[in-house]
Amino acid sequence: GQNIDQPTEMTATEGAIVQINCTYQTSGFNGLFWYQQHAGEAPTFLSYNVLDGLEEKGRFSSFLSRSKGYSYLLLKELQMKDSASYLCAVRGNTNAGKSTFGDGTTLTVKP
Amino acid sequence: GAGVSQSPRYKVAKRGQDVALRCDPISGHVSLFWYQQALGQGPEFLTYFQNEAQLDKSGLPSDRFFAERPEGSVSTLKIQRTQQEDSAVYLCASSSNLNTEAFFGQGTRLTVV
């Protein structure tokens, strides 16, 4: 089976940097996704890691260590609109179509 | 359309009523997924289609839940004899292939009273 752990809530200040961690234990691994979800809206794709290392995309970066079962999402130059839930999802290789999601980290950005 | 479209956006059903939720994926997307999301939790996998073939339905919580995608495009999730515990947001997502990200629809919020 799959188990995804991420902090429930985080708070940060506008303009700062925040790191949201995700650890996973899975029966297989075929990629890790980060999604952003504003309240009442659909999750939107942020990043995808399948190999170890850092993927950078504008203000957002995502890191993966497969040996440690660990990923983080790094948000720089925080803006008020970044207040949302951030979902970590792992695609196992037992069925490549299925992704298991964590419960999300609710980030609140304060002025 | 430009994105994944789901209808209705909101559905209130009386306990015991049957409901049908529709998903229009992005045109040309081969893979289609259904997820159930309870308040404050992440999406839980229900079922997955590749074209018209339902390759995984391991997440469907009971035999009251049924999904189909007869022509490999639009999909319908049907819930028979709804119960209060079925109340949740039902999300549909599609992707062009298994190695790319999934695009989610806005979801259908089902409330069973």
mmCIF file of C-alpha atoms in Angstrom:
data_model
loop_
_atom_site.group_PDB
_atom_site.id
_atom_site.type_symbol
_atom_site.label_atom_id
_atom_site.label_comp_id
_atom_site.label_asym_id
_atom_site.label_seq_id
_atom_site.Cartn_x
_atom_site.Cartn_y
_atom_site.Cartn_z
ATOM 1 C CA GLY A 1 0.000 0.000 0.000
ATOM 2 C CA GLN A 2 0.900 3.673 0.034
ATOM 3 C CA ASN A 3 1.301 6.076 2.957
ATOM 4 C CA ILE A 4 1.872 9.785 2.401
ATOM 5 C CA ASP A 5 2.689 12.157 5.268
ATOM 6 C CA GLN A 6 2.797 15.932 5.152
ATOM 7 C CA PRO A 7 2.228 18.608 7.795
ATOM 8 C CA THR A 8 -1.370 19.669 8.261
ATOM 9 C CA GLU A 9 -0.802 23.408 8.462
ATOM 10 C CA MET A 10 1.956 25.975 7.952
ATOM 11 C CA THR A 11 2.091 29.734 8.247
ATOM 12 C CA ALA A 12 4.567 32.062 6.564
ATOM 13 C CA THR A 13 5.036 35.742 5.856
ATOM 14 C CA GLU A 14 4.584 37.464 2.522
ATOM 15 C CA GLY A 15 7.926 37.681 0.689
ATOM 16 C CA ALA A 16 9.491 34.842 2.672
ATOM 17 C CA ILE A 17 10.460 31.296 1.684
ATOM 18 C CA VAL A 18 8.613 28.203 2.888
ATOM 19 C CA GLN A 19 9.420 24.504 2.553
ATOM 20 C CA ILE A 20 6.635 21.917 2.667
ATOM 21 C CA ASN A 21 7.854 18.385 3.330
ATOM 22 C CA CYS A 22 6.355 15.106 2.201
ATOM 23 C CA THR A 23 7.441 11.611 3.194
ATOM 24 C CA TYR A 24 6.088 8.452 1.665
ATOM 25 C CA GLN A 25 6.184 4.699 2.057
ATOM 26 C CA THR A 26 4.998 2.929 -1.062
ATOM 27 C CA SER A 27 4.988 -0.530 -2.549
ATOM 28 C CA GLY A 28 6.347 0.956 -5.767
ATOM 29 C CA PHE A 29 7.360 4.334 -7.113
ATOM 30 C CA ASN A 30 6.802 5.885 -10.508
ATOM 31 C CA GLY A 31 6.862 9.594 -9.797
ATOM 32 C CA LEU A 32 5.825 12.228 -7.257
ATOM 33 C CA PHE A 33 3.525 15.164 -7.980
ATOM 34 C CA TRP A 34 2.775 18.382 -6.146
ATOM 35 C CA TYR A 35 -0.581 20.079 -6.656
ATOM 36 C CA GLN A 36 -1.994 23.366 -5.362
ATOM 37 C CA GLN A 37 -5.637 23.512 -4.348
ATOM 38 C CA HIS A 38 -7.480 26.685 -3.378
ATOM 39 C CA ALA A 39 -10.593 26.206 -1.273
ATOM 40 C CA GLY A 40 -13.508 25.023 -3.376
ATOM 41 C CA GLU A 41 -11.407 24.689 -6.503
ATOM 42 C CA ALA A 42 -9.735 21.924 -8.484
ATOM 43 C CA PRO A 43 -6.179 20.838 -7.730
ATOM 44 C CA THR A 44 -3.734 22.383 -10.207
ATOM 45 C CA PHE A 45 -0.425 20.800 -11.178
ATOM 46 C CA LEU A 46 2.779 22.359 -9.825
ATOM 47 C CA SER A 47 5.598 19.865 -10.338
ATOM 48 C CA TYR A 48 6.597 16.302 -11.135
ATOM 49 C CA ASN A 49 9.726 14.467 -9.941
ATOM 50 C CA VAL A 50 10.686 10.973 -10.986
ATOM 51 C CA LEU A 51 14.476 11.187 -10.590
ATOM 52 C CA ASP A 52 16.400 12.379 -7.533
ATOM 53 C CA GLY A 53 17.223 16.048 -7.368
ATOM 54 C CA LEU A 54 15.751 19.485 -7.638
ATOM 55 C CA GLU A 55 13.276 20.671 -10.274
ATOM 56 C CA GLU A 56 12.918 24.439 -10.484
ATOM 57 C CA LYS A 57 10.003 26.254 -12.057
ATOM 58 C CA GLY A 58 9.829 29.965 -11.364
ATOM 59 C CA ARG A 59 9.089 30.665 -7.698
ATOM 60 C CA PHE A 60 8.387 26.982 -7.043
ATOM 61 C CA SER A 61 10.950 24.174 -6.742
ATOM 62 C CA SER A 62 10.497 20.526 -5.840
ATOM 63 C CA PHE A 63 13.074 18.085 -4.535
ATOM 64 C CA LEU A 64 13.041 14.300 -4.451
ATOM 65 C CA SER A 65 15.126 11.669 -2.683
ATOM 66 C CA ARG A 66 13.871 8.215 -3.600
ATOM 67 C CA SER A 67 16.205 6.429 -1.182
ATOM 68 C CA LYS A 68 14.784 8.447 1.707
ATOM 69 C CA GLY A 69 11.171 8.442 0.504
ATOM 70 C CA TYR A 70 11.217 12.213 0.829
ATOM 71 C CA SER A 71 10.223 15.248 -1.162
ATOM 72 C CA TYR A 72 9.779 18.918 -0.493
ATOM 73 C CA LEU A 73 8.127 21.822 -2.235
ATOM 74 C CA LEU A 74 9.914 25.139 -1.895
ATOM 75 C CA LEU A 75 7.983 28.353 -2.431
ATOM 76 C CA LYS A 76 9.981 31.572 -2.759
ATOM 77 C CA GLU A 77 8.907 35.212 -2.613
ATOM 78 C CA LEU A 78 5.609 34.240 -1.081
ATOM 79 C CA GLN A 79 2.509 36.101 -2.194
ATOM 80 C CA MET A 80 -0.873 36.291 -0.508
ATOM 81 C CA LYS A 81 -2.369 34.281 -3.380
ATOM 82 C CA ASP A 82 -0.114 31.359 -2.425
ATOM 83 C CA SER A 83 -2.409 30.697 0.544
ATOM 84 C CA ALA A 84 -3.847 27.293 -0.395
ATOM 85 C CA SER A 85 -3.581 23.587 0.277
ATOM 86 C CA TYR A 86 -0.544 21.827 -1.198
ATOM 87 C CA LEU A 87 -1.017 18.168 -2.049
ATOM 88 C CA CYS A 88 1.759 15.622 -2.407
ATOM 89 C CA ALA A 89 0.855 12.607 -4.579
ATOM 90 C CA VAL A 90 2.819 9.467 -5.374
ATOM 91 C CA ARG A 91 2.284 7.271 -8.398
ATOM 92 C CA GLY A 92 3.121 3.676 -7.601
ATOM 93 C CA ASN A 93 4.192 1.218 -10.241
ATOM 94 C CA THR A 94 1.721 -1.504 -9.333
ATOM 95 C CA ASN A 95 -0.713 0.407 -11.470
ATOM 96 C CA ALA A 96 0.822 3.309 -13.296
ATOM 97 C CA GLY A 97 -2.480 5.125 -13.571
ATOM 98 C CA LYS A 98 -3.183 5.440 -9.872
ATOM 99 C CA SER A 99 -1.783 8.216 -7.676
ATOM 100 C CA THR A 100 -2.104 8.268 -3.888
ATOM 101 C CA PHE A 101 -2.530 11.712 -2.354
ATOM 102 C CA GLY A 102 -1.562 13.010 1.050
ATOM 103 C CA ASP A 103 -4.134 14.990 2.994
ATOM 104 C CA GLY A 104 -2.519 18.264 2.003
ATOM 105 C CA THR A 105 -0.726 21.065 3.825
ATOM 106 C CA THR A 106 -2.767 24.216 4.336
ATOM 107 C CA LEU A 107 -0.448 27.173 3.893
ATOM 108 C CA THR A 108 -1.490 30.569 5.210
ATOM 109 C CA VAL A 109 0.524 33.559 3.996
ATOM 110 C CA LYS A 110 0.298 36.588 6.270
ATOM 111 C CA PRO A 111 1.205 40.170 5.407
ATOM 112 C CA GLY B 1 -13.164 22.454 -24.233
ATOM 113 C CA ALA B 2 -10.147 24.065 -22.677
ATOM 114 C CA GLY B 3 -10.240 22.053 -19.488
ATOM 115 C CA VAL B 4 -11.916 19.163 -17.728
ATOM 116 C CA SER B 5 -15.586 19.881 -17.283
ATOM 117 C CA GLN B 6 -17.778 18.258 -14.642
ATOM 118 C CA SER B 7 -21.509 18.503 -14.131
ATOM 119 C CA PRO B 8 -23.408 19.185 -12.079
ATOM 120 C CA ARG B 9 -21.236 21.367 -9.838
ATOM 121 C CA TYR B 10 -23.524 20.730 -6.903
ATOM 122 C CA LYS B 11 -25.958 17.905 -6.251
ATOM 123 C CA VAL B 12 -28.232 17.356 -3.280
ATOM 124 C CA ALA B 13 -29.702 13.872 -3.137
ATOM 125 C CA LYS B 14 -32.084 12.269 -0.711
ATOM 126 C CA ARG B 15 -30.774 9.133 0.911
ATOM 127 C CA GLY B 16 -31.603 6.169 -1.287
ATOM 128 C CA GLN B 17 -31.682 8.195 -4.496
ATOM 129 C CA ASP B 18 -29.488 7.303 -7.482
ATOM 130 C CA VAL B 19 -27.153 9.972 -8.898
ATOM 131 C CA ALA B 20 -25.059 10.291 -12.053
ATOM 132 C CA LEU B 21 -22.022 12.556 -12.252
ATOM 133 C CA ARG B 22 -20.583 13.513 -15.607
ATOM 134 C CA CYS B 23 -17.010 14.228 -16.652
ATOM 135 C CA ASP B 24 -15.890 15.724 -19.962
ATOM 136 C CA PRO B 25 -12.109 15.279 -20.180
ATOM 137 C CA ILE B 26 -9.725 17.369 -22.216
ATOM 138 C CA SER B 27 -10.101 16.383 -25.855
ATOM 139 C CA GLY B 28 -7.681 13.645 -26.848
ATOM 140 C CA HIS B 29 -6.719 12.681 -23.319
ATOM 141 C CA VAL B 30 -6.396 8.927 -23.072
ATOM 142 C CA SER B 31 -6.360 8.539 -19.292
ATOM 143 C CA LEU B 32 -9.282 9.468 -17.051
ATOM 144 C CA PHE B 33 -9.439 9.218 -13.277
ATOM 145 C CA TRP B 34 -12.163 9.595 -10.667
ATOM 146 C CA TYR B 35 -11.310 10.665 -7.130
ATOM 147 C CA GLN B 36 -13.401 11.261 -4.003
ATOM 148 C CA GLN B 37 -12.373 14.107 -1.708
ATOM 149 C CA ALA B 38 -13.777 14.526 1.785
ATOM 150 C CA LEU B 39 -13.479 17.862 3.553
ATOM 151 C CA GLY B 40 -9.964 18.490 4.811
ATOM 152 C CA GLN B 41 -8.513 15.421 3.151
ATOM 153 C CA GLY B 42 -6.676 14.642 -0.040
ATOM 154 C CA PRO B 43 -8.359 13.041 -3.037
ATOM 155 C CA GLU B 44 -8.903 9.285 -2.715
ATOM 156 C CA PHE B 45 -8.588 7.211 -5.876
ATOM 157 C CA LEU B 46 -11.769 5.563 -7.112
ATOM 158 C CA THR B 47 -11.186 4.292 -10.625
ATOM 159 C CA TYR B 48 -9.114 4.741 -13.781
ATOM 160 C CA PHE B 49 -9.796 4.404 -17.504
ATOM 161 C CA GLN B 50 -7.472 4.182 -20.438
ATOM 162 C CA ASN B 51 -9.649 5.041 -23.408
ATOM 163 C CA GLU B 52 -12.839 3.025 -22.861
ATOM 164 C CA ALA B 53 -11.174 0.322 -20.774
ATOM 165 C CA GLN B 54 -11.591 0.495 -17.021
ATOM 166 C CA LEU B 55 -8.177 -0.730 -15.899
ATOM 167 C CA ASP B 56 -8.501 -0.206 -12.174
ATOM 168 C CA LYS B 57 -11.625 0.073 -10.040
ATOM 169 C CA SER B 58 -10.016 -0.933 -6.788
ATOM 170 C CA GLY B 59 -10.956 2.331 -5.081
ATOM 171 C CA LEU B 60 -14.714 2.102 -5.580
ATOM 172 C CA PRO B 61 -16.039 1.816 -2.009
ATOM 173 C CA SER B 62 -18.923 -0.525 -2.729
ATOM 174 C CA ASP B 63 -20.909 -2.149 -5.502
ATOM 175 C CA ARG B 64 -23.237 0.863 -5.365
ATOM 176 C CA PHE B 65 -20.563 2.772 -7.278
ATOM 177 C CA PHE B 66 -20.235 2.248 -11.008
ATOM 178 C CA ALA B 67 -18.254 4.145 -13.638
ATOM 179 C CA GLU B 68 -18.230 3.954 -17.394
ATOM 180 C CA ARG B 69 -16.562 5.585 -20.373
ATOM 181 C CA PRO B 70 -18.210 3.829 -23.319
ATOM 182 C CA GLU B 71 -16.628 5.780 -26.175
ATOM 183 C CA GLY B 72 -13.342 6.640 -24.548
ATOM 184 C CA SER B 73 -14.270 10.269 -23.969
ATOM 185 C CA VAL B 74 -17.064 11.348 -21.594
ATOM 186 C CA SER B 75 -17.296 9.373 -18.374
ATOM 187 C CA THR B 76 -20.127 8.936 -15.908
ATOM 188 C CA LEU B 77 -19.836 7.966 -12.258
ATOM 189 C CA LYS B 78 -23.070 6.505 -10.960
ATOM 190 C CA ILE B 79 -23.924 6.016 -7.322
ATOM 191 C CA GLN B 80 -26.951 3.909 -6.501
ATOM 192 C CA ARG B 81 -29.004 4.139 -3.315
ATOM 193 C CA THR B 82 -26.921 7.040 -1.987
ATOM 194 C CA GLN B 83 -26.031 7.128 1.687
ATOM 195 C CA GLN B 84 -24.869 9.988 3.888
ATOM 196 C CA GLU B 85 -21.285 8.772 3.879
ATOM 197 C CA ASP B 86 -21.231 9.293 0.104
ATOM 198 C CA SER B 87 -21.299 13.060 0.700
ATOM 199 C CA ALA B 88 -18.027 14.409 -0.728
ATOM 200 C CA VAL B 89 -16.542 16.215 -3.697
ATOM 201 C CA TYR B 90 -16.072 13.913 -6.681
ATOM 202 C CA LEU B 91 -13.142 14.964 -8.834
ATOM 203 C CA CYS B 92 -12.432 13.865 -12.371
ATOM 204 C CA ALA B 93 -8.992 14.222 -13.937
ATOM 205 C CA SER B 94 -7.532 13.436 -17.335
ATOM 206 C CA SER B 95 -4.057 13.176 -18.782
ATOM 207 C CA SER B 96 -2.612 12.681 -22.235
ATOM 208 C CA ASN B 97 -0.629 9.677 -21.078
ATOM 209 C CA LEU B 98 0.483 8.030 -17.865
ATOM 210 C CA ASN B 99 3.758 9.937 -17.671
ATOM 211 C CA THR B 100 2.290 13.407 -17.581
ATOM 212 C CA GLU B 101 0.374 15.372 -15.032
ATOM 213 C CA ALA B 102 -3.354 15.009 -14.601
ATOM 214 C CA PHE B 103 -5.653 17.989 -15.105
ATOM 215 C CA PHE B 104 -8.552 18.137 -12.679
ATOM 216 C CA GLY B 105 -12.089 19.342 -13.142
ATOM 217 C CA GLN B 106 -13.829 21.609 -10.619
ATOM 218 C CA GLY B 107 -15.556 18.623 -9.085
ATOM 219 C CA THR B 108 -19.131 17.798 -8.152
ATOM 220 C CA ARG B 109 -20.058 18.431 -4.551
ATOM 221 C CA LEU B 110 -22.538 15.741 -3.558
ATOM 222 C CA THR B 111 -24.582 16.177 -0.405
ATOM 223 C CA VAL B 112 -26.801 13.313 0.686
ATOM 224 C CA VAL B 113 -29.552 14.339 3.100
#
